[in-house]
PDB file of C-alpha atoms in Angstrom:
ATOM      1  CA  UNK A 256     -26.400  14.925 -33.004  1.00 54.00           C
ATOM      2  CA  UNK A 257     -29.762  13.479 -33.314  1.00 64.00           C
ATOM      3  CA  UNK A 258     -30.851  14.155 -29.716  1.00 66.00           C
ATOM      4  CA  UNK A 259     -29.056  17.398 -29.095  1.00 65.00           C
ATOM      5  CA  UNK A 260     -25.762  18.178 -27.110  1.00 66.00           C
ATOM      6  CA  UNK A 261     -24.475  15.806 -24.541  1.00 61.00           C
ATOM      7  CA  UNK A 262     -25.390  16.310 -20.947  1.00 58.00           C
ATOM      8  CA  UNK A 263     -22.963  18.229 -18.690  1.00 60.00           C
ATOM      9  CA  UNK A 264     -20.928  16.602 -16.411  1.00 58.00           C
ATOM     10  CA  UNK A 265     -22.479  15.264 -13.242  1.00 54.00           C
ATOM     11  CA  UNK A 266     -26.088  15.477 -14.837  1.00 50.00           C
ATOM     12  CA  UNK A 267     -28.537  13.528 -12.970  1.00 48.00           C
ATOM     13  CA  UNK A 268     -26.182  12.747 -10.045  1.00 46.00           C
ATOM     14  CA  UNK A 269     -26.416  14.037  -6.775  1.00 44.00           C
ATOM     15  CA  UNK A 270     -23.089  15.576  -5.300  1.00 45.00           C
ATOM     16  CA  UNK A 271     -21.564  13.658  -2.374  1.00 42.00           C
ATOM     17  CA  UNK A 272     -21.112  16.011   0.537  1.00 43.00           C
ATOM     18  CA  UNK A 273     -17.504  16.107   1.492  1.00 45.00           C
ATOM     19  CA  UNK A 274     -17.988  14.762   5.085  1.00 44.00           C
ATOM     20  CA  UNK A 275     -19.833  11.690   3.703  1.00 42.00           C
ATOM     21  CA  UNK A 276     -16.770  10.494   1.967  1.00 41.00           C
ATOM     22  CA  UNK A 277     -14.579   8.094   3.910  1.00 46.00           C
ATOM     23  CA  UNK A 278     -11.505   9.593   5.555  1.00 46.00           C
ATOM     24  CA  UNK A 279     -12.320  13.150   4.861  1.00 43.00           C
ATOM     25  CA  UNK A 280     -12.343  15.906   7.429  1.00 48.00           C
ATOM     26  CA  UNK A 281     -11.165  13.535  10.086  1.00 53.00           C
ATOM     27  CA  UNK A 282     -13.681  10.591   9.519  1.00 44.00           C
ATOM     28  CA  UNK A 283     -11.669   7.302   9.952  1.00 58.00           C
ATOM     29  CA  UNK A 284     -11.290   4.697   7.342  1.00 67.00           C
ATOM     30  CA  UNK A 285     -11.778   1.340   8.428  1.00 69.00           C
ATOM     31  CA  UNK A 286      -9.279  -1.442   8.156  1.00 68.00           C
ATOM     32  CA  UNK A 287      -7.656  -2.423   4.780  1.00 71.00           C
ATOM     33  CA  UNK A 288      -7.454  -6.048   5.566  1.00 75.00           C
ATOM     34  CA  UNK A 289      -7.301  -8.834   7.840  1.00 80.00           C
ATOM     35  CA  UNK A 290      -3.877  -7.874   9.067  1.00 84.00           C
ATOM     36  CA  UNK A 291      -4.875  -4.486  10.395  1.00 88.00           C
ATOM     37  CA  UNK A 292      -7.705  -6.137  12.335  1.00 90.00           C
ATOM     38  CA  UNK A 293      -5.069  -8.390  13.885  1.00 90.00           C
ATOM     39  CA  UNK A 294      -2.621  -5.900  14.899  1.00 92.00           C
ATOM     40  CA  UNK A 295      -5.402  -3.631  16.291  1.00 91.00           C
ATOM     41  CA  UNK A 296      -6.805  -6.677  18.166  1.00 91.00           C
ATOM     42  CA  UNK A 297      -3.109  -7.127  19.588  1.00 92.00           C
ATOM     43  CA  UNK A 298      -2.884  -3.591  20.873  1.00 92.00           C
ATOM     44  CA  UNK A 299      -5.582  -4.478  23.502  1.00 93.00           C
ATOM     45  CA  UNK A 300      -5.230  -8.341  23.914  1.00 92.00           C
ATOM     46  CA  UNK A 301      -1.411  -7.991  24.474  1.00 91.00           C
ATOM     47  CA  UNK A 302      -1.880  -5.858  27.509  1.00 90.00           C
ATOM     48  CA  UNK A 303      -3.026  -8.963  29.524  1.00 88.00           C
ATOM     49  CA  UNK A 304       0.255 -10.403  29.183  1.00 89.00           C
ATOM     50  CA  UNK A 305       2.833  -7.366  28.544  1.00 90.00           C
ATOM     51  CA  UNK A 306       1.071  -4.460  29.848  1.00 86.00           C
ATOM     52  CA  UNK A 307       2.436  -1.222  27.956  1.00 90.00           C
ATOM     53  CA  UNK A 308       4.875  -3.084  25.832  1.00 92.00           C
ATOM     54  CA  UNK A 309       2.112  -4.542  23.388  1.00 92.00           C
ATOM     55  CA  UNK A 310       0.260  -1.295  22.386  1.00 91.00           C
ATOM     56  CA  UNK A 311       3.758   0.468  21.871  1.00 92.00           C
ATOM     57  CA  UNK A 312       5.108  -2.170  19.650  1.00 93.00           C
ATOM     58  CA  UNK A 313       1.877  -1.983  17.728  1.00 93.00           C
ATOM     59  CA  UNK A 314       1.951   1.820  17.614  1.00 92.00           C
ATOM     60  CA  UNK A 315       5.620   2.205  16.736  1.00 93.00           C
ATOM     61  CA  UNK A 316       5.821  -0.737  14.249  1.00 90.00           C
ATOM     62  CA  UNK A 317       2.577  -1.063  12.505  1.00 84.00           C
ATOM     63  CA  UNK A 318       1.204   2.662  12.876  1.00 75.00           C
ATOM     64  CA  UNK A 319       1.254   3.477   9.190  1.00 84.00           C
ATOM     65  CA  UNK A 320      -2.517   2.379   8.808  1.00 87.00           C
ATOM     66  CA  UNK A 321      -5.021   4.995  10.356  1.00 90.00           C
ATOM     67  CA  UNK A 322      -6.941   2.063  11.744  1.00 90.00           C
ATOM     68  CA  UNK A 323      -4.143   0.299  13.395  1.00 91.00           C
ATOM     69  CA  UNK A 324      -2.518   3.657  14.920  1.00 91.00           C
ATOM     70  CA  UNK A 325      -5.876   4.728  16.453  1.00 91.00           C
ATOM     71  CA  UNK A 326      -6.521   1.355  18.176  1.00 92.00           C
ATOM     72  CA  UNK A 327      -2.847   1.164  19.204  1.00 92.00           C
ATOM     73  CA  UNK A 328      -2.855   4.833  20.504  1.00 93.00           C
ATOM     74  CA  UNK A 329      -6.309   3.990  22.537  1.00 93.00           C
ATOM     75  CA  UNK A 330      -4.711   0.874  23.800  1.00 92.00           C
ATOM     76  CA  UNK A 331      -1.495   2.564  24.780  1.00 93.00           C
ATOM     77  CA  UNK A 332      -3.421   5.389  26.523  1.00 93.00           C
ATOM     78  CA  UNK A 333      -5.092   2.783  28.651  1.00 93.00           C
ATOM     79  CA  UNK A 334      -1.947   1.096  29.603  1.00 92.00           C
ATOM     80  CA  UNK A 335      -0.310   4.286  30.658  1.00 93.00           C
ATOM     81  CA  UNK A 336      -3.311   5.383  32.440  1.00 93.00           C
ATOM     82  CA  UNK A 337      -3.411   1.878  34.306  1.00 92.00           C
ATOM     83  CA  UNK A 338       0.482   2.041  35.115  1.00 93.00           C
ATOM     84  CA  UNK A 339       0.037   5.481  36.548  1.00 93.00           C
ATOM     85  CA  UNK A 340      -2.986   4.579  38.626  1.00 93.00           C
ATOM     86  CA  UNK A 341      -0.910   1.593  40.151  1.00 92.00           C
ATOM     87  CA  UNK A 342       1.998   3.887  40.962  1.00 94.00           C
ATOM     88  CA  UNK A 343      -0.243   6.440  42.677  1.00 92.00           C
ATOM     89  CA  UNK A 344      -2.194   3.883  44.230  1.00 91.00           C
ATOM     90  CA  UNK A 345       0.797   2.236  45.419  1.00 89.00           C
ATOM     91  CA  UNK A 346       2.160   5.464  46.860  1.00 91.00           C
ATOM     92  CA  UNK A 347      -1.107   6.256  48.302  1.00 90.00           C
ATOM     93  CA  UNK A 348      -1.387   3.003  50.015  1.00 88.00           C
ATOM     94  CA  UNK A 349       1.751   3.277  52.032  1.00 90.00           C
ATOM     95  CA  UNK A 350      -0.338   6.352  53.869  1.00 90.00           C
ATOM     96  CA  UNK A 351      -3.742   4.323  54.066  1.00 89.00           C
ATOM     97  CA  UNK A 352      -3.995   0.660  53.516  1.00 88.00           C
ATOM     98  CA  UNK A 353      -7.457   0.897  51.988  1.00 87.00           C
ATOM     99  CA  UNK A 354      -6.099   3.183  49.100  1.00 86.00           C
ATOM    100  CA  UNK A 355      -4.811   0.006  47.606  1.00 88.00           C
ATOM    101  CA  UNK A 356      -8.331  -0.720  46.263  1.00 91.00           C
ATOM    102  CA  UNK A 357      -8.150   2.455  43.969  1.00 89.00           C
ATOM    103  CA  UNK A 358      -5.815   0.649  41.441  1.00 89.00           C
ATOM    104  CA  UNK A 359      -7.384  -2.459  42.065  1.00 92.00           C
ATOM    105  CA  UNK A 360     -10.729  -1.175  40.862  1.00 93.00           C
ATOM    106  CA  UNK A 361      -9.205   0.757  37.953  1.00 92.00           C
ATOM    107  CA  UNK A 362      -7.608  -2.403  36.673  1.00 91.00           C
ATOM    108  CA  UNK A 363     -10.952  -4.186  36.986  1.00 93.00           C
ATOM    109  CA  UNK A 364     -12.688  -1.395  34.972  1.00 94.00           C
ATOM    110  CA  UNK A 365      -9.715  -1.303  32.642  1.00 92.00           C
ATOM    111  CA  UNK A 366     -10.099  -4.793  31.859  1.00 92.00           C
ATOM    112  CA  UNK A 367     -13.722  -4.495  30.867  1.00 94.00           C
ATOM    113  CA  UNK A 368     -12.873  -1.727  28.307  1.00 93.00           C
ATOM    114  CA  UNK A 369     -10.147  -3.437  27.044  1.00 93.00           C
ATOM    115  CA  UNK A 370     -12.468  -6.378  26.089  1.00 93.00           C
ATOM    116  CA  UNK A 371     -15.053  -3.852  24.761  1.00 92.00           C
ATOM    117  CA  UNK A 372     -12.381  -2.255  22.549  1.00 93.00           C
ATOM    118  CA  UNK A 373     -10.814  -5.434  21.435  1.00 93.00           C
ATOM    119  CA  UNK A 374     -14.114  -6.637  20.163  1.00 94.00           C
ATOM    120  CA  UNK A 375     -14.741  -3.595  18.280  1.00 92.00           C
ATOM    121  CA  UNK A 376     -11.221  -3.621  16.735  1.00 91.00           C
ATOM    122  CA  UNK A 377     -11.891  -7.175  15.600  1.00 91.00           C
ATOM    123  CA  UNK A 378     -15.243  -6.218  13.908  1.00 90.00           C
ATOM    124  CA  UNK A 379     -13.275  -3.448  12.021  1.00 89.00           C
ATOM    125  CA  UNK A 380     -15.050  -0.688  14.150  1.00 88.00           C
ATOM    126  CA  UNK A 381     -13.807   2.535  15.771  1.00 85.00           C
ATOM    127  CA  UNK A 382     -15.034   2.636  19.533  1.00 84.00           C
ATOM    128  CA  UNK A 383     -13.894   5.497  21.678  1.00 88.00           C
ATOM    129  CA  UNK A 384     -13.110   4.265  25.133  1.00 87.00           C
ATOM    130  CA  UNK A 385     -14.179   7.042  27.831  1.00 89.00           C
ATOM    131  CA  UNK A 386     -11.295   9.392  28.635  1.00 88.00           C
ATOM    132  CA  UNK A 387     -11.333   8.263  32.293  1.00 86.00           C
ATOM    133  CA  UNK A 388      -9.872   4.996  31.300  1.00 85.00           C
ATOM    134  CA  UNK A 389      -7.976   5.971  28.246  1.00 83.00           C
ATOM    135  CA  UNK A 390      -6.115   9.331  29.063  1.00 81.00           C
ATOM    136  CA  UNK A 391      -5.814  11.124  25.550  1.00 84.00           C
ATOM    137  CA  UNK A 392      -1.864  11.408  25.673  1.00 81.00           C
ATOM    138  CA  UNK A 393      -1.161   9.696  22.271  1.00 82.00           C
ATOM    139  CA  UNK A 394      -2.909  10.223  19.109  1.00 82.00           C
TER     140      UNK A 394
END
């Protein structure tokens, strides 16, 4: 022991606050690979073809990854909101024909946010769609 006792554990290192570590206290972790980003992307892009079925398949089948599950839940919330708006708008249009514009406008806005969320999923980011588009039903 020419230089004295060894330094105590953690000497010279700043502690990392728990909130700064990935996945701690609700902070989401990014995708674990290219497969995760592809499945998260399909939760949004598949809605253009098969509506609610695409995000439901991703949510149930590939929901083990937090990244995929988060995007699939958000896509499923968007799809459920769109179907509900079409049902309500269709019923209201029976009373007044001008009410058919309500679901059409909602669908146009939903498509814009589908592209917005799909681009974020493809980049590996978590972007929250506003709650008036993606009703928070699934988590």
